[in-house]
PDB file of C-alpha atoms and ligand atoms in Angstrom:
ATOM      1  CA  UNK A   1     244.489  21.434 111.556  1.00 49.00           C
ATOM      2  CA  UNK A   2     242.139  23.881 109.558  1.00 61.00           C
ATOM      3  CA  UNK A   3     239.780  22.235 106.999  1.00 71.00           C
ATOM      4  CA  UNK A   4     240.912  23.801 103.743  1.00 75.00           C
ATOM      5  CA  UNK A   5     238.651  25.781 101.469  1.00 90.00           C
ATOM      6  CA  UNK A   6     236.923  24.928  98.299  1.00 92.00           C
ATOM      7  CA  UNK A   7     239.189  27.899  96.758  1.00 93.00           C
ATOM      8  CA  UNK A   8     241.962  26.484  98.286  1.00 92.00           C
ATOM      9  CA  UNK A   9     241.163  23.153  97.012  1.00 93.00           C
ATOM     10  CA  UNK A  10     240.727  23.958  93.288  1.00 95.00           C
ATOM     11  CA  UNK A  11     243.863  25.433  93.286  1.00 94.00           C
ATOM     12  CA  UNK A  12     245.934  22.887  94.316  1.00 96.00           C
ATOM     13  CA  UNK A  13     244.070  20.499  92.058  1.00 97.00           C
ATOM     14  CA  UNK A  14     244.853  23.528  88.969  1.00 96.00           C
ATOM     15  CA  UNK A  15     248.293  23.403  90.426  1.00 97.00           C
ATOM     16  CA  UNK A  16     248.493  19.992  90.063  1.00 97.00           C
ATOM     17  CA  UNK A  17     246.957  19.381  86.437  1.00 97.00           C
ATOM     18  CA  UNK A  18     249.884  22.303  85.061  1.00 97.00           C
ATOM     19  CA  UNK A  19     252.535  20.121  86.738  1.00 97.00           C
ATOM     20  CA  UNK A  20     250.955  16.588  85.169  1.00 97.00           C
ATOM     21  CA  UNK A  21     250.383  18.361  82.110  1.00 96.00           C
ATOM     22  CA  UNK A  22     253.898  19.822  81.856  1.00 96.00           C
ATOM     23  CA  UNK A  23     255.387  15.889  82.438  1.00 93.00           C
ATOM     24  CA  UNK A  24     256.139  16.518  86.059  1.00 94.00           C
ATOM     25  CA  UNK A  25     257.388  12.914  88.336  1.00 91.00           C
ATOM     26  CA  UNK A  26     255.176  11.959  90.605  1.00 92.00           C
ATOM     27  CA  UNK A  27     257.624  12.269  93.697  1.00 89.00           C
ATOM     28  CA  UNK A  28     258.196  16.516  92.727  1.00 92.00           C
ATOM     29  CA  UNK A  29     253.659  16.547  92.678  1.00 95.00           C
ATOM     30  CA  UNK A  30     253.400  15.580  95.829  1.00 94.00           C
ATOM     31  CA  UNK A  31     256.182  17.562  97.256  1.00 93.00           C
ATOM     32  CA  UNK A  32     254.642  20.720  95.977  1.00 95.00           C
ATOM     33  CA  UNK A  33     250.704  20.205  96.022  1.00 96.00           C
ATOM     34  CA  UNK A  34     248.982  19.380  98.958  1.00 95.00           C
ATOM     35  CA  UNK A  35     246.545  17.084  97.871  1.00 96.00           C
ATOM     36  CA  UNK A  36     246.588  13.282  98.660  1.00 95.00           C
ATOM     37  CA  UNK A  37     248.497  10.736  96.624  1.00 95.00           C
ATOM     38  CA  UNK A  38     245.555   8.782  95.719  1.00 95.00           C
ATOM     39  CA  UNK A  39     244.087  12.136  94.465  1.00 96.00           C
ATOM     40  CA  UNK A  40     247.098  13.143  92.586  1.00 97.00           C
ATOM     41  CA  UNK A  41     247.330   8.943  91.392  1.00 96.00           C
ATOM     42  CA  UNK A  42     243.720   9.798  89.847  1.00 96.00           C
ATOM     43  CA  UNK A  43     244.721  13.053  88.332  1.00 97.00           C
ATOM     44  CA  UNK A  44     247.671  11.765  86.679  1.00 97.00           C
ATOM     45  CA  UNK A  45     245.988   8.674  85.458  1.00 97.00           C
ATOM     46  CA  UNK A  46     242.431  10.707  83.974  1.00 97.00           C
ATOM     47  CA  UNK A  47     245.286  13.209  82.360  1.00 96.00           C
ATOM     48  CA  UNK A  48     248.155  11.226  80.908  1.00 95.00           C
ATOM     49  CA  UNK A  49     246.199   8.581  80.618  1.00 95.00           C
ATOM     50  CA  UNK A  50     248.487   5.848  81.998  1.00 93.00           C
ATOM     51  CA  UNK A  51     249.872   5.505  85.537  1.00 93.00           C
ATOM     52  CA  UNK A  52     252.788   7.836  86.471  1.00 91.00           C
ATOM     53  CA  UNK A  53     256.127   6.171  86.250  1.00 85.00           C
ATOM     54  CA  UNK A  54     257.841   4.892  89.124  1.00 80.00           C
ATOM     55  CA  UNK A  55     261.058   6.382  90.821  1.00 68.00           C
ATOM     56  CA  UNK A  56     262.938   9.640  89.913  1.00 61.00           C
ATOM     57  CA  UNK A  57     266.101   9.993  88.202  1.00 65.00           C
ATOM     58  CA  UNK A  58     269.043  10.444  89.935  1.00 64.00           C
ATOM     59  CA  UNK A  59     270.543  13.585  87.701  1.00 73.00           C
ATOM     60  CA  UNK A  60     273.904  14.602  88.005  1.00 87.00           C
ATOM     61  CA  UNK A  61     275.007  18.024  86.815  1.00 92.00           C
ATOM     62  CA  UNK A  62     277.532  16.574  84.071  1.00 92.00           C
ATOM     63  CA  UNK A  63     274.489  16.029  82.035  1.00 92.00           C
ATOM     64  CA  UNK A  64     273.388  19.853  81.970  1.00 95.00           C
ATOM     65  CA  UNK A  65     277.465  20.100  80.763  1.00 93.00           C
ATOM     66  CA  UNK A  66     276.964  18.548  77.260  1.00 92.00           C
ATOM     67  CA  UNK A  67     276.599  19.828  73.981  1.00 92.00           C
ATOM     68  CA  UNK A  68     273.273  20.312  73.275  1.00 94.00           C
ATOM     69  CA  UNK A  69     271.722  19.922  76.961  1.00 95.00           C
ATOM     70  CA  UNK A  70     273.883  22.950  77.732  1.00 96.00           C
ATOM     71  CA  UNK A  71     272.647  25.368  75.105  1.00 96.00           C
ATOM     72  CA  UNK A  72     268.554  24.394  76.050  1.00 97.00           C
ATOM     73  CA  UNK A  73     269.526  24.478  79.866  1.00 97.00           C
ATOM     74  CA  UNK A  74     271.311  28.032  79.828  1.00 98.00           C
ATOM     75  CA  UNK A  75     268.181  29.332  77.393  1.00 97.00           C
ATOM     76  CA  UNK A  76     265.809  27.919  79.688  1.00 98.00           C
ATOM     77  CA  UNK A  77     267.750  29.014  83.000  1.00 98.00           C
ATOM     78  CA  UNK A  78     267.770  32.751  81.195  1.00 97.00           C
ATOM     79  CA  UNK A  79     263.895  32.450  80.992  1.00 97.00           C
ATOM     80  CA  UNK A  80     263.439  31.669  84.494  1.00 98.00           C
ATOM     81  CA  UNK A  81     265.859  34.349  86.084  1.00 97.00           C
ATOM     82  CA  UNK A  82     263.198  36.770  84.266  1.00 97.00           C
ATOM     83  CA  UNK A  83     260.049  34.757  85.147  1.00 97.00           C
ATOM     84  CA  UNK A  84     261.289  34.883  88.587  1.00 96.00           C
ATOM     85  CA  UNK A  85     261.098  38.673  88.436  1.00 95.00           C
ATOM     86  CA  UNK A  86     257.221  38.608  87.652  1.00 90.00           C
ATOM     87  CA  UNK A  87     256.062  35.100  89.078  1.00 90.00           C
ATOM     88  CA  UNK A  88     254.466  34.491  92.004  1.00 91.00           C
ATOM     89  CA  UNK A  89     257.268  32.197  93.774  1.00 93.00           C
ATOM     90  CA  UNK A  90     259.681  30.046  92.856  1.00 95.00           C
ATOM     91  CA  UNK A  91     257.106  27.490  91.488  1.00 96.00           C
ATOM     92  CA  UNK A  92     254.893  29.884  89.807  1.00 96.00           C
ATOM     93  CA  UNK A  93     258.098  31.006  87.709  1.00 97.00           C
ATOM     94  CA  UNK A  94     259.417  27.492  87.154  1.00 98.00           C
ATOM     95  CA  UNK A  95     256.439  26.699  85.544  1.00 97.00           C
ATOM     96  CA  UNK A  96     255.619  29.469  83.225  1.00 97.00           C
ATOM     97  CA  UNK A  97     259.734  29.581  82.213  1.00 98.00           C
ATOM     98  CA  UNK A  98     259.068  25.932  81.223  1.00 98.00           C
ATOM     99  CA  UNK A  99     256.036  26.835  79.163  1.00 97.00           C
ATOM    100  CA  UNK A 100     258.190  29.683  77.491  1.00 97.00           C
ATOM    101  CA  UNK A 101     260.968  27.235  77.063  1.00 98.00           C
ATOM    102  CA  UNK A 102     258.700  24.829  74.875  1.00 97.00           C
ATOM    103  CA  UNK A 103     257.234  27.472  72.607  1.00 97.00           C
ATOM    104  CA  UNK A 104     260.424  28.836  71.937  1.00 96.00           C
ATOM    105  CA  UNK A 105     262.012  25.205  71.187  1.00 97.00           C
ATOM    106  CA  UNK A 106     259.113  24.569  68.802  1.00 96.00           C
ATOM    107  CA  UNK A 107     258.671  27.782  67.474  1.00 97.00           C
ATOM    108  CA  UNK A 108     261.964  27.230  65.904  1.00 94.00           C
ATOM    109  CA  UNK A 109     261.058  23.612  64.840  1.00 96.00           C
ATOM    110  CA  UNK A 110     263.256  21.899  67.528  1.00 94.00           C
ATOM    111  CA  UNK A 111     262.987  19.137  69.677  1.00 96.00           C
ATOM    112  CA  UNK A 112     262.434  19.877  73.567  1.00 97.00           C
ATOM    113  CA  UNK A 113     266.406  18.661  74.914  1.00 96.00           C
ATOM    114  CA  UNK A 114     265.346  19.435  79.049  1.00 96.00           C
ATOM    115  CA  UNK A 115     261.750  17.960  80.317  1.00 95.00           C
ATOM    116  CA  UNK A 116     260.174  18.995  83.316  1.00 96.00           C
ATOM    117  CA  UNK A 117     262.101  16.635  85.741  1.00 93.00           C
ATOM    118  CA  UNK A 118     265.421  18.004  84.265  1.00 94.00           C
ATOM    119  CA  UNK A 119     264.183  21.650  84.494  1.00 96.00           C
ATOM    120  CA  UNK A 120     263.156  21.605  88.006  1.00 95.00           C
ATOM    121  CA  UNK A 121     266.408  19.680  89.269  1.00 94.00           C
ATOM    122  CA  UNK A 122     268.673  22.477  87.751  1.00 95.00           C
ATOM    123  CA  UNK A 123     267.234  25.227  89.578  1.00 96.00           C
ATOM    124  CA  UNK A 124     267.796  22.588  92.535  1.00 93.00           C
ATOM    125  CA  UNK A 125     271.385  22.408  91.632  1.00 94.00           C
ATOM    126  CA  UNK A 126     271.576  25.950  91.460  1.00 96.00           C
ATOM    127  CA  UNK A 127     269.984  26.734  94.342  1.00 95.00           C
ATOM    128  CA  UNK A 128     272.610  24.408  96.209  1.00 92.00           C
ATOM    129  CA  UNK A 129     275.052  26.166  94.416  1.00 93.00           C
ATOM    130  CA  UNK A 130     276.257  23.519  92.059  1.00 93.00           C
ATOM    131  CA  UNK A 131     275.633  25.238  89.041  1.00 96.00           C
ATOM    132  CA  UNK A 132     275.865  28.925  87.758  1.00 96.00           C
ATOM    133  CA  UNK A 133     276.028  30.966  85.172  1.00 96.00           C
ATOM    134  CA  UNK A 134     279.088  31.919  83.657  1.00 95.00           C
ATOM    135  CA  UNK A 135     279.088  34.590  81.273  1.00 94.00           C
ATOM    136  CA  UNK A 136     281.087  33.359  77.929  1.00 95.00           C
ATOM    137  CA  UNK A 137     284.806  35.471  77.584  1.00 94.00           C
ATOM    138  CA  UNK A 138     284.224  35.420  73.398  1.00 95.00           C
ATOM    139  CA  UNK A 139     280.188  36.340  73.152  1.00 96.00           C
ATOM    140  CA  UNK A 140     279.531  37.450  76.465  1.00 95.00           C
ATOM    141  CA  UNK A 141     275.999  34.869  76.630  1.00 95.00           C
ATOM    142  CA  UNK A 142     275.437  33.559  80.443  1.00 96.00           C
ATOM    143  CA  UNK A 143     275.801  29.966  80.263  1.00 96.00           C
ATOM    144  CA  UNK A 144     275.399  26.879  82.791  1.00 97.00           C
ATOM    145  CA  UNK A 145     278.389  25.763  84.530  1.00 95.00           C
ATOM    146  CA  UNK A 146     279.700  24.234  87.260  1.00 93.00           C
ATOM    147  CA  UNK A 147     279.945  25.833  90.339  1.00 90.00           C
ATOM    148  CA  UNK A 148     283.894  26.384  90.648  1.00 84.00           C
ATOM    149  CA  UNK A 149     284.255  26.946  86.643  1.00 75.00           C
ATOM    150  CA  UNK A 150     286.707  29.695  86.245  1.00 76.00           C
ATOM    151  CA  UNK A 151     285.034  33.179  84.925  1.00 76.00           C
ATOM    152  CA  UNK A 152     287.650  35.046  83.414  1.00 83.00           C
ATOM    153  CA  UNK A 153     288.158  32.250  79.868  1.00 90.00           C
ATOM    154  CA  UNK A 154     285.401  30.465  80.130  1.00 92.00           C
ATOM    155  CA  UNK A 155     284.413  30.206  77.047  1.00 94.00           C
ATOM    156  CA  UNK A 156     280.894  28.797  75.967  1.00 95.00           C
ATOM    157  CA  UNK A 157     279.177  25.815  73.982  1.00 93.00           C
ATOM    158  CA  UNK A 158     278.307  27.594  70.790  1.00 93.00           C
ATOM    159  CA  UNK A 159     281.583  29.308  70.783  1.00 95.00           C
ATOM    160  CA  UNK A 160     283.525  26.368  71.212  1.00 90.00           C
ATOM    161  CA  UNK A 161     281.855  23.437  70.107  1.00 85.00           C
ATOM    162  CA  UNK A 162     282.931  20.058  71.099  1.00 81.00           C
ATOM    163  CA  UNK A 163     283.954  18.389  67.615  1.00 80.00           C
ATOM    164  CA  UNK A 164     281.582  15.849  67.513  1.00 68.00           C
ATOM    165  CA  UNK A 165     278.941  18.701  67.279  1.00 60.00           C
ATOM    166  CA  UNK A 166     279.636  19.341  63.325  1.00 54.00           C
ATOM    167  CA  UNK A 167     278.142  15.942  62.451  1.00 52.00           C
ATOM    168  CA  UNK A 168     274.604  17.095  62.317  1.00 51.00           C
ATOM    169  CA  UNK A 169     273.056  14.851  65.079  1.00 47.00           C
ATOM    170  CA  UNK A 170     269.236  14.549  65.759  1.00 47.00           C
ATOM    171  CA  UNK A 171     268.296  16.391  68.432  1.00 49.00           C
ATOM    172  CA  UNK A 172     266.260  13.873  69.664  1.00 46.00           C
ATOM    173  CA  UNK A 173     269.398  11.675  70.589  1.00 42.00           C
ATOM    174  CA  UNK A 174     270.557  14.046  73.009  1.00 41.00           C
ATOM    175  CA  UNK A 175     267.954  13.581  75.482  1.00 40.00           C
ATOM    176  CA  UNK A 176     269.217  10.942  77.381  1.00 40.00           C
ATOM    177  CA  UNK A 177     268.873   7.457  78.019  1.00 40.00           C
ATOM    178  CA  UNK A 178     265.457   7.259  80.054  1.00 41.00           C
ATOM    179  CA  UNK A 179     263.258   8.515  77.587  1.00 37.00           C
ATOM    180  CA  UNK A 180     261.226  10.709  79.168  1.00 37.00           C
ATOM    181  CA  UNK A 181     263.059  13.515  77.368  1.00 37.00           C
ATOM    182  CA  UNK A 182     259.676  13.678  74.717  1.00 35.00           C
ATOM    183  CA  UNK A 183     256.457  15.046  76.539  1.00 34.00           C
TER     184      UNK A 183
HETATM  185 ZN1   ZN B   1     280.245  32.185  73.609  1.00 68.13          ZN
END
């Protein structure tokens, strides 16, 4: 084992702060930084403030399917295919798409529908080819989708929205249940 550097060390402990900062679980931290729990425990605490909450979300990819989730998770999946292009790795671009995903949510006075936790387990589910992007047969925008969705009339979200979508609904209330939908 080779001691790591000083350099080294302060960025894993930059890494880290971006991911607390940006509302990251725990459990996706210490899978990414190398730095010891009790470390990233102290971190956490000095930044949020509180202790990090226990256990991660089991997510299924229905959720990314609904109304509102699916028009924030197809913007935010667009982002990353083009931070990808200019980040430095996978994590590098999943990080500055989420940033870009936030300012463009409240730059148009909206409330964030994907955290960090959701954001990072859809370009898991991609990546294990559970979800793509489907590109809609009426406006031609690339939306999320399930894997096997057919291409040829698929037709998208804002084209075709489910009825219950006309009732103007507070965005807020389609974050989810575990309320760590608010950073
Ligand atoms: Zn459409």
């Amino acid at each position: 084992m080779t001691q790591k550097s000083v350099l080294q060390e302060a960025r894993e402990v930059q890494l880290a702060v971006s991911l607390i900062e940006l509302g990251a679980r725990m459990q996706f931290i210490e899978a990414e930084v190398n730095l010891s729990r009790e470390r990233l425990v102290r971190l956490y605490k000095e930044i949020r403030g509180s202790s990090p909450p226990k256990g991660l979300l089991p997510f299924s990819v229905d959720w990314y399917m609904t109304w509102m989730a699916n028009i924030h998770s197809s913007m935010f999946y667009n982002i990353y295919l083009h931070m990808l292009q200019h980040a430095d790795g996978k994590l590098d671009a999943l990080i500055k798409a989420f940033r870009m995903y936030l300012e463009q949510v409240h730059a148009h006075g909206d409330t964030p529908v994907l955290d960090f936790t959701r954001a990072a387990t859809m370009v898991r589910f991609f990546d294990g080819d559970m979800l793509q992007l489907t590109a809609c047969s009426r406006c031609g925008g690339r939306f999320v989708s399930h894997a096997y969705e057919g291409k040829s009339d698929y037709v998208c979200v804002l084209c075709q929205p489910p009825p219950r979508a006309g009732k103007k609904k507070a965005p807020a209330d389609s974050g989810g249940s575990d309320g760590s939908a608010v950073l």
